[in-house]
XYZ file of C-alpha atoms in Angstrom:
575
model
C 78.569 98.744 -75.312
C 75.387 98.255 -73.320
C 75.854 101.699 -71.906
C 76.022 103.253 -75.403
C 72.886 101.456 -76.469
C 71.111 102.759 -73.398
C 72.183 106.331 -74.193
C 70.936 106.035 -77.785
C 67.555 104.656 -76.646
C 67.122 107.507 -74.185
C 67.972 110.066 -76.930
C 65.424 108.546 -79.319
C 62.700 108.629 -76.669
C 63.448 112.284 -75.845
C 63.478 113.201 -79.550
C 60.128 111.540 -80.170
C 58.614 113.290 -77.198
C 59.897 116.694 -78.323
C 58.652 116.114 -81.839
C 55.196 115.210 -80.591
C 55.107 118.323 -78.432
C 56.253 120.594 -81.283
C 54.540 119.161 -84.375
C 51.663 117.062 -83.192
C 50.066 119.502 -80.769
C 50.959 122.531 -82.895
C 49.513 120.934 -85.992
C 46.264 120.250 -84.219
C 46.051 123.828 -83.092
C 46.877 125.085 -86.527
C 44.312 122.872 -88.230
C 41.705 123.970 -85.754
C 42.478 127.617 -86.393
C 42.406 127.112 -90.144
C 39.154 125.189 -89.884
C 37.623 127.964 -87.805
C 38.862 130.603 -90.254
C 37.534 128.641 -93.210
C 34.147 128.183 -91.591
C 34.049 131.867 -90.767
C 34.937 132.962 -94.304
C 32.504 130.551 -95.928
C 29.659 131.553 -93.708
C 30.409 135.212 -94.388
C 30.385 134.613 -98.157
C 27.106 132.694 -97.978
C 25.570 135.401 -95.855
C 26.644 138.339 -98.078
C 26.429 136.916 -101.608
C 23.316 137.977 -103.533
C 22.198 136.919 -106.986
C 20.564 139.110 -109.663
C 19.388 139.026 -113.276
C 21.373 140.873 -115.912
C 18.144 141.898 -117.674
C 16.109 142.638 -114.506
C 18.523 143.992 -111.865
C 15.636 144.726 -109.494
C 15.652 140.985 -108.778
C 17.831 140.210 -105.744
C 17.897 136.689 -104.285
C 20.153 135.103 -101.633
C 20.885 132.028 -103.787
C 21.448 131.070 -107.419
C 18.550 130.111 -109.638
C 16.381 131.434 -112.484
C 15.020 134.936 -112.905
C 11.329 134.859 -111.959
C 10.589 137.359 -114.750
C 12.402 136.111 -117.837
C 13.796 132.740 -116.722
C 17.475 133.624 -117.377
C 20.168 132.259 -115.040
C 20.912 134.578 -112.155
C 24.442 135.955 -111.811
C 26.371 137.030 -108.686
C 25.598 140.591 -107.698
C 28.330 142.840 -106.401
C 28.161 143.469 -102.683
C 26.866 146.878 -101.763
C 29.409 149.488 -100.737
C 28.971 151.208 -97.435
C 28.462 154.945 -97.341
C 26.970 155.254 -100.840
C 23.804 157.114 -101.695
C 20.843 155.187 -103.108
C 21.743 155.947 -106.746
C 25.529 155.871 -106.434
C 27.719 153.000 -107.597
C 31.320 152.205 -106.825
C 33.667 150.492 -109.253
C 36.979 148.802 -108.549
C 40.239 150.292 -109.797
C 40.795 147.147 -111.859
C 37.420 147.513 -113.611
C 38.176 151.190 -114.266
C 41.490 150.306 -115.886
C 40.122 147.450 -117.991
C 37.294 149.611 -119.392
C 39.593 152.611 -119.872
C 37.124 154.837 -118.045
C 38.097 158.483 -118.318
C 36.557 161.567 -116.750
C 36.525 165.297 -117.548
C 35.679 168.311 -115.407
C 32.852 170.362 -116.912
C 33.541 174.051 -117.368
C 32.029 177.121 -119.004
C 33.129 177.728 -122.582
C 33.078 181.144 -124.185
C 31.186 181.186 -127.503
C 33.275 182.216 -130.519
C 32.160 183.863 -133.728
C 31.560 180.401 -135.228
C 29.254 179.317 -132.417
C 25.681 178.772 -133.359
C 26.675 176.583 -136.331
C 24.740 173.335 -136.073
C 26.185 170.207 -137.668
C 23.796 167.732 -139.255
C 24.415 164.328 -140.805
C 22.385 163.089 -143.734
C 22.240 161.410 -147.126
C 21.512 162.315 -150.715
C 18.137 161.069 -151.938
C 16.372 161.193 -155.284
C 14.057 164.153 -155.714
C 10.652 162.504 -155.474
C 9.076 165.432 -157.300
C 11.068 164.454 -160.396
C 10.182 160.755 -160.298
C 8.034 159.343 -163.089
C 6.463 155.909 -163.488
C 6.250 154.647 -167.044
C 3.198 152.376 -167.327
C 1.613 150.159 -169.934
C -1.321 151.867 -171.680
C -2.952 148.583 -172.613
C -3.186 145.018 -171.376
C -0.871 142.418 -172.810
C 2.374 140.447 -172.599
C 5.812 142.094 -172.636
C 7.522 140.556 -175.659
C 10.691 142.603 -175.285
C 11.925 144.839 -172.441
C 14.674 147.253 -173.417
C 15.304 148.533 -169.868
C 16.935 145.904 -167.695
C 18.847 147.458 -164.787
C 18.829 150.305 -162.293
C 20.971 153.299 -163.209
C 20.331 152.938 -166.942
C 19.876 156.258 -168.735
C 16.644 156.733 -170.681
C 15.859 159.572 -173.094
C 12.434 160.895 -173.969
C 10.991 159.020 -176.938
C 13.242 155.984 -176.383
C 11.675 152.561 -176.899
C 11.070 151.002 -173.472
C 9.193 147.816 -174.329
C 7.220 145.964 -176.971
C 3.918 144.428 -175.923
C 1.610 141.872 -177.516
C -1.895 143.246 -176.895
C -4.940 141.158 -177.938
C -7.286 144.091 -177.247
C -5.337 146.238 -179.717
C -5.536 143.514 -182.323
C -9.330 143.565 -182.046
C -9.379 147.394 -182.073
C -7.312 147.477 -185.281
C -9.778 145.164 -186.976
C -12.561 147.506 -185.878
C -10.625 150.435 -187.389
C -10.171 148.719 -190.745
C -13.875 147.890 -190.847
C -14.947 151.367 -189.730
C -12.636 152.963 -192.328
C -14.608 151.292 -195.102
C -17.815 152.733 -193.588
C -16.573 156.209 -192.637
C -18.638 157.861 -195.354
C -21.881 156.371 -194.135
C -21.024 156.125 -190.425
C -18.539 158.883 -189.605
C -19.399 158.820 -185.857
C -18.415 155.145 -185.592
C -15.191 155.792 -187.478
C -14.274 158.685 -185.180
C -15.067 156.682 -182.050
C -12.764 153.830 -183.126
C -9.884 156.240 -183.834
C -10.361 157.918 -180.448
C -10.291 154.524 -178.782
C -6.834 153.899 -180.256
C -5.677 157.394 -179.312
C -6.638 156.706 -175.701
C -4.192 153.823 -175.827
C -1.502 156.373 -176.739
C -1.222 155.427 -180.403
C -0.171 158.408 -182.535
C -2.083 159.658 -185.573
C 0.682 158.397 -187.840
C 0.438 154.892 -186.324
C -3.369 154.886 -186.719
C -3.132 156.148 -190.323
C -0.529 153.478 -191.137
C -2.859 150.724 -189.899
C -5.800 152.196 -191.791
C -3.894 152.620 -195.068
C -2.152 149.242 -195.021
C -5.193 147.311 -193.837
C -2.750 145.137 -191.886
C -3.181 144.257 -188.237
C -0.077 144.609 -186.000
C 0.307 142.188 -183.090
C 3.110 143.922 -181.158
C 3.068 147.585 -180.108
C 5.874 149.761 -178.746
C 5.879 151.804 -175.518
C 8.043 154.919 -175.584
C 9.474 156.941 -172.686
C 7.545 160.160 -172.136
C 10.394 161.776 -170.084
C 14.156 161.494 -169.741
C 15.741 160.164 -166.581
C 17.679 157.454 -164.741
C 16.100 154.070 -164.041
C 15.584 153.808 -160.277
C 13.468 150.650 -160.326
C 12.569 148.027 -162.941
C 9.016 147.024 -162.017
C 8.241 144.363 -164.666
C 10.143 141.642 -166.475
C 10.211 140.390 -170.038
C 7.421 137.821 -170.510
C 5.223 139.305 -167.785
C 1.536 139.866 -168.412
C 0.643 143.457 -167.533
C -2.658 145.225 -167.084
C -3.565 148.621 -168.386
C -1.836 151.202 -166.190
C 0.568 148.697 -164.574
C 4.052 150.194 -163.952
C 6.917 148.919 -166.078
C 9.797 151.119 -164.983
C 10.391 154.029 -162.562
C 12.534 156.909 -163.757
C 14.279 159.561 -161.650
C 15.464 162.845 -163.038
C 18.691 163.512 -161.106
C 19.161 167.066 -162.384
C 18.153 167.995 -158.860
C 18.420 165.890 -155.697
C 17.454 166.108 -152.034
C 19.899 166.318 -149.162
C 17.979 164.884 -146.201
C 19.318 165.460 -142.679
C 18.216 164.125 -139.273
C 17.635 166.893 -136.734
C 17.240 166.100 -133.047
C 14.054 167.073 -131.290
C 15.745 169.823 -129.268
C 17.158 171.423 -132.456
C 13.853 171.892 -134.306
C 13.477 175.524 -133.215
C 16.807 176.340 -134.856
C 15.581 175.699 -138.408
C 13.199 177.386 -140.805
C 12.363 177.025 -144.497
C 14.558 179.287 -146.636
C 17.571 178.985 -144.328
C 20.972 178.575 -145.984
C 22.872 175.331 -145.400
C 26.483 174.546 -146.340
C 26.957 170.950 -147.475
C 30.105 168.824 -147.768
C 30.582 165.196 -148.762
C 33.362 162.634 -148.465
C 33.493 162.326 -152.236
C 34.523 165.977 -152.589
C 36.049 166.911 -149.200
C 37.575 170.152 -150.432
C 34.397 171.442 -152.055
C 31.469 173.066 -150.276
C 27.986 173.319 -151.751
C 25.343 175.813 -150.746
C 21.719 174.805 -150.456
C 18.475 176.155 -149.047
C 16.216 174.353 -146.597
C 13.068 173.604 -148.588
C 11.173 171.308 -146.217
C 10.963 170.460 -142.498
C 9.004 167.280 -141.773
C 5.964 168.102 -139.603
C 6.046 164.547 -138.150
C 8.574 163.456 -135.522
C 10.050 159.975 -135.903
C 9.067 158.271 -132.639
C 11.802 155.655 -132.900
C 14.749 158.042 -133.388
C 13.168 161.232 -131.962
C 14.397 163.116 -135.027
C 12.866 165.293 -137.733
C 13.906 165.277 -141.390
C 15.296 168.585 -142.640
C 15.587 168.692 -146.428
C 17.485 170.876 -148.846
C 17.138 170.751 -152.663
C 20.415 170.760 -154.609
C 20.998 171.304 -158.316
C 22.909 168.354 -159.766
C 23.513 169.182 -163.399
C 27.094 167.807 -163.277
C 25.905 164.566 -161.649
C 28.190 165.073 -158.647
C 25.629 163.858 -156.123
C 24.591 160.215 -156.097
C 21.545 158.989 -154.126
C 22.729 157.262 -150.958
C 25.848 159.413 -150.636
C 26.600 160.599 -147.060
C 26.734 164.361 -146.581
C 27.273 166.813 -143.713
C 25.389 170.070 -143.386
C 26.180 173.136 -141.319
C 23.455 175.625 -140.505
C 23.606 178.907 -138.658
C 21.030 178.518 -135.878
C 17.945 180.698 -136.089
C 18.316 181.572 -132.394
C 21.393 182.948 -130.694
C 23.439 180.881 -128.254
C 24.405 182.087 -124.798
C 27.775 183.696 -124.335
C 28.900 181.275 -121.581
C 27.585 177.727 -121.759
C 28.455 174.365 -120.273
C 29.813 172.032 -122.915
C 30.317 168.250 -122.696
C 31.784 165.764 -125.170
C 29.207 163.788 -127.156
C 30.808 160.543 -125.907
C 29.667 161.401 -122.351
C 25.952 161.427 -123.227
C 23.689 158.389 -123.165
C 20.488 159.014 -125.085
C 17.473 156.784 -124.327
C 15.153 158.297 -126.944
C 13.330 160.441 -124.406
C 16.056 161.686 -122.045
C 19.780 162.396 -122.090
C 21.932 161.004 -119.295
C 25.495 161.407 -118.045
C 27.447 159.816 -115.190
C 28.894 162.225 -112.628
C 31.840 161.293 -110.373
C 30.549 162.281 -106.927
C 33.715 161.487 -104.946
C 36.919 163.091 -106.225
C 39.110 160.527 -104.432
C 37.193 157.293 -105.189
C 35.547 155.786 -108.314
C 31.977 156.554 -107.171
C 29.438 157.603 -109.850
C 25.847 158.729 -110.092
C 23.560 158.884 -113.126
C 22.123 162.312 -113.839
C 19.597 163.514 -116.422
C 20.631 166.563 -118.439
C 18.965 168.883 -120.931
C 20.962 169.288 -124.112
C 21.178 172.334 -126.318
C 22.818 172.525 -129.732
C 25.566 170.229 -130.892
C 28.752 171.907 -132.089
C 31.192 169.455 -133.624
C 31.870 166.721 -131.056
C 30.368 168.647 -128.124
C 26.891 169.289 -126.742
C 25.756 172.399 -124.955
C 24.067 171.575 -121.630
C 21.335 173.925 -120.434
C 20.349 172.017 -117.261
C 21.463 169.120 -115.098
C 25.147 169.940 -114.602
C 27.105 172.566 -112.730
C 30.420 174.178 -113.491
C 33.122 171.961 -111.976
C 31.220 168.654 -112.114
C 33.385 165.699 -113.139
C 31.704 163.423 -115.682
C 32.582 160.175 -117.446
C 33.624 160.858 -121.035
C 34.982 157.449 -122.047
C 33.518 154.098 -121.013
C 30.095 155.534 -120.164
C 28.287 152.361 -121.251
C 30.509 150.279 -118.950
C 29.599 152.428 -115.971
C 25.923 152.141 -116.919
C 26.229 148.346 -117.123
C 27.808 148.292 -113.656
C 24.906 150.364 -112.314
C 22.442 147.949 -113.860
C 24.114 144.888 -112.308
C 24.111 146.604 -108.896
C 20.393 147.275 -109.160
C 20.837 151.061 -109.317
C 19.321 153.579 -111.729
C 20.698 153.134 -115.212
C 19.749 153.659 -118.814
C 19.012 149.939 -119.195
C 17.455 149.430 -115.774
C 13.740 149.870 -116.147
C 13.400 150.469 -112.408
C 13.787 154.140 -113.166
C 10.683 153.857 -115.301
C 8.559 152.462 -112.473
C 7.755 155.997 -111.349
C 6.054 156.598 -114.696
C 3.957 153.450 -114.208
C 3.010 154.595 -110.714
C 1.821 157.894 -112.174
C -0.953 156.052 -113.994
C -2.567 155.224 -110.673
C -2.148 158.814 -109.498
C -4.255 160.179 -112.376
C -7.531 161.054 -110.687
C -10.459 160.450 -113.042
C -14.153 160.270 -112.340
C -16.584 158.047 -114.191
C -20.312 157.371 -113.863
C -21.723 153.909 -113.248
C -23.083 153.842 -116.802
C -19.640 154.601 -118.239
C -17.984 152.011 -115.968
C -20.389 149.311 -117.053
C -19.980 150.078 -120.780
C -16.207 150.304 -120.435
C -16.070 146.939 -118.664
C -17.989 145.438 -121.572
C -15.517 146.911 -124.070
C -12.629 145.357 -122.128
C -13.874 141.896 -123.057
C -12.925 142.549 -126.686
C -9.687 144.207 -125.516
C -8.711 141.000 -123.673
C -9.324 138.925 -126.810
C -7.147 141.379 -128.763
C -4.425 141.068 -126.084
C -4.540 137.275 -126.414
C -4.223 137.635 -130.197
C -1.080 139.703 -129.607
C 0.280 136.864 -127.447
C -0.102 134.353 -130.300
C 1.086 136.963 -132.856
C -2.004 136.800 -135.089
C -2.363 140.159 -136.975
C -5.729 139.200 -138.476
C -7.412 138.468 -135.152
C -5.703 141.492 -133.608
C -7.287 143.722 -136.239
C -10.713 142.089 -135.761
C -10.797 142.472 -131.983
C -9.323 145.995 -132.146
C -12.197 146.998 -134.420
C -14.725 145.424 -132.019
C -13.167 147.211 -129.002
C -13.180 150.545 -130.835
C -16.827 150.082 -131.747
C -17.766 149.469 -128.105
C -15.870 152.526 -126.901
C -17.378 154.759 -129.577
C -20.848 153.820 -128.336
C -20.098 155.227 -124.878
C -21.465 158.723 -124.196
C -18.716 161.225 -123.395
C -20.848 164.276 -122.651
C -20.317 163.951 -118.897
C -16.568 163.227 -119.069
C -13.928 165.717 -117.988
C -11.122 166.957 -120.226
C -8.553 164.359 -119.096
C -11.065 161.520 -119.323
C -12.081 162.537 -122.873
C -8.426 162.769 -123.970
C -7.620 159.272 -122.742
C -10.741 157.749 -124.286
C -10.267 159.565 -127.611
C -6.617 158.539 -127.845
C -7.555 154.933 -127.014
C -10.077 154.857 -129.865
C -7.544 156.431 -132.225
C -4.965 153.739 -131.432
C -7.530 150.942 -131.759
C -8.518 152.230 -135.205
C -4.854 152.349 -136.197
C -4.393 148.734 -135.066
C -7.571 147.630 -136.837
C -6.504 149.092 -140.191
C -2.959 147.687 -140.087
C -1.795 144.156 -140.843
C 1.859 144.635 -139.826
C 2.390 142.981 -136.428
C 5.269 145.213 -135.316
C 3.302 148.319 -136.235
C 0.272 146.979 -134.390
C 2.403 146.398 -131.284
C 3.783 149.944 -131.469
C 0.221 151.298 -131.405
C -0.660 148.828 -128.625
C 1.953 150.534 -126.416
C 0.254 153.922 -126.763
C -3.186 152.377 -126.442
C -2.294 150.928 -123.046
C -0.792 154.200 -121.867
C -4.277 155.650 -122.239
C -6.660 152.788 -121.522
C -4.872 151.430 -118.424
C -5.252 154.689 -116.431
C -8.998 154.610 -117.215
C -9.233 151.023 -115.950
C -7.327 151.955 -112.785
C -9.960 154.585 -111.990
C -13.052 152.392 -112.571
C -14.360 151.583 -109.100
C -16.351 148.430 -109.887
C -13.572 146.865 -112.009
C -12.237 143.764 -110.236
C -9.963 140.810 -110.918
C -7.742 142.708 -113.305
C -3.947 142.944 -113.264
C -1.750 145.684 -114.684
C 1.331 143.922 -116.039
C 4.530 145.344 -117.467
C 7.368 144.161 -119.691
C 10.498 146.269 -119.004
C 12.084 145.378 -122.355
C 9.193 146.387 -124.619
C 8.952 149.763 -126.334
C 12.696 149.987 -127.020
C 13.588 149.108 -123.403
C 11.382 151.919 -122.058
C 8.821 149.397 -120.788
C 5.165 148.918 -121.673
C 2.055 147.817 -119.764
C -1.135 145.899 -120.501
C -4.255 144.596 -118.766
C -4.943 140.959 -117.973
C -7.404 138.950 -115.921
C -4.725 136.365 -115.092
C -1.727 136.915 -112.834
C 0.383 134.590 -114.979
C 2.454 136.567 -117.498
C 1.700 136.076 -121.186
C 3.665 138.803 -122.955
C 1.725 140.431 -125.840
C 4.733 142.451 -127.034
C 7.017 139.498 -127.795
C 4.753 136.437 -127.878
C 6.619 133.135 -127.972
C 9.981 134.914 -128.172
C 9.720 136.076 -124.529
C 6.378 134.744 -123.380
C 6.919 135.103 -119.617
C 8.941 138.333 -119.580
C 7.153 140.807 -117.308
C 5.597 141.200 -113.889
C 2.403 142.328 -112.173
C 2.766 145.935 -111.025
C -0.826 146.556 -109.892
C -3.880 144.513 -108.939
C -7.310 146.000 -109.566
């Protein structure tokens, strides 16, 4: 019995010793290894992780925080991929699949007989040449208005309104009195009748008043033309002055088809050109029109020009606001072999057209490239420069690729870093100014700075006042000794200041302020004795193309957004 107990005790001691050797020591080693691995991984993550701003990807910081430009929270930036060029980005296979990014290899396409047809999108609009405003011929109160809604049909001679007119009451009394004296004072009698005729009273109405000897208080206003009511401009009970509009009529016997043409298509059109028009309302019917007008002014916001055709509309098929499509045979011939890309592949910034090219056939590596577009044919663009036969481009998910480029701090449509070169060009413009010019210009900048501050607080009235003062100072400067470039910048600056001074719309003033600074800042950067000035830039202004301004303080006070984004911007040059 004692021997068995001894054997059991020895076995327990041996088992405990083996367990300690196996689990205790091994566990310590394992924990140490895991601890070392964890420390290594954590230190590697801390060392590699960078933080950026989604709106200003040029910001790269080693730790989280706020964007120094706009104050937004920084987000983790993707780690840079080795072996990539400066403007290349690499996406993960998972991101490619989630965004459904698809690519297509660009190739030459042979033009067919239908090539050269340019598709345009547009809308039906009322023919402004056929619009008529029916006005009150005398001052008074509208007692009854017979036209109450837009779209109402009005015929010539139809009663539009009845007006109580105190002046006509007095004129009728004068007529009755003058009629009794017409034998002795015929000139007075004639003058009183003419006075009533000038108020559009007919001879029969005047004779009726004269014969009855009764004064009428209310007078009718009749339509002088037939048409459709496009706008009711007064209401029953309103007091109207002589000549004040009551209703606007549109004659829809003919209408305008207005199309938006891209800047690079302008050369393809000319007045008198035939255009085939279709509409969703009548998909199986095609209408033929003739281009009657090409707008001489380019829309700066959309970079398009209005191309207009006049259509006969006697059957009232076309309604203003209706969407239409036009096809025009281009005035110039297209090349036999051209590169063609899907419209979905092109990002258009307003000034340039961009595509993303896959630079590595075996990996999802992309690079942004600027292209020159030709005509659009259906859902494809012709490309005259920027791509080569065989290039592989993104045709679906292009915006996702661009967003990835922005977050990685690379060139992108939204990343204003690509615009910094344009800002740098301002300093490269070599201009020469005399001491007298420099002194006078510096004096004019004092009013400019007050105008800039008025933009910051969004005060259109003060903006206009200080713009006028700045323009006056610049106009007093002699330009006889200036070179061609110097004169152009000064003249354009004065032109923009005058436009700001005569406008009370804040957004319009800010649009002119962009162009003003594009001309006045280069002058300031070439004035030798100009000190303590900063050239500052907001990358989001001017439709995300960026815009600059001058300030005497390094602290950002954004004149393009005011309180909405007061600190958005940065100093790009110190003078």
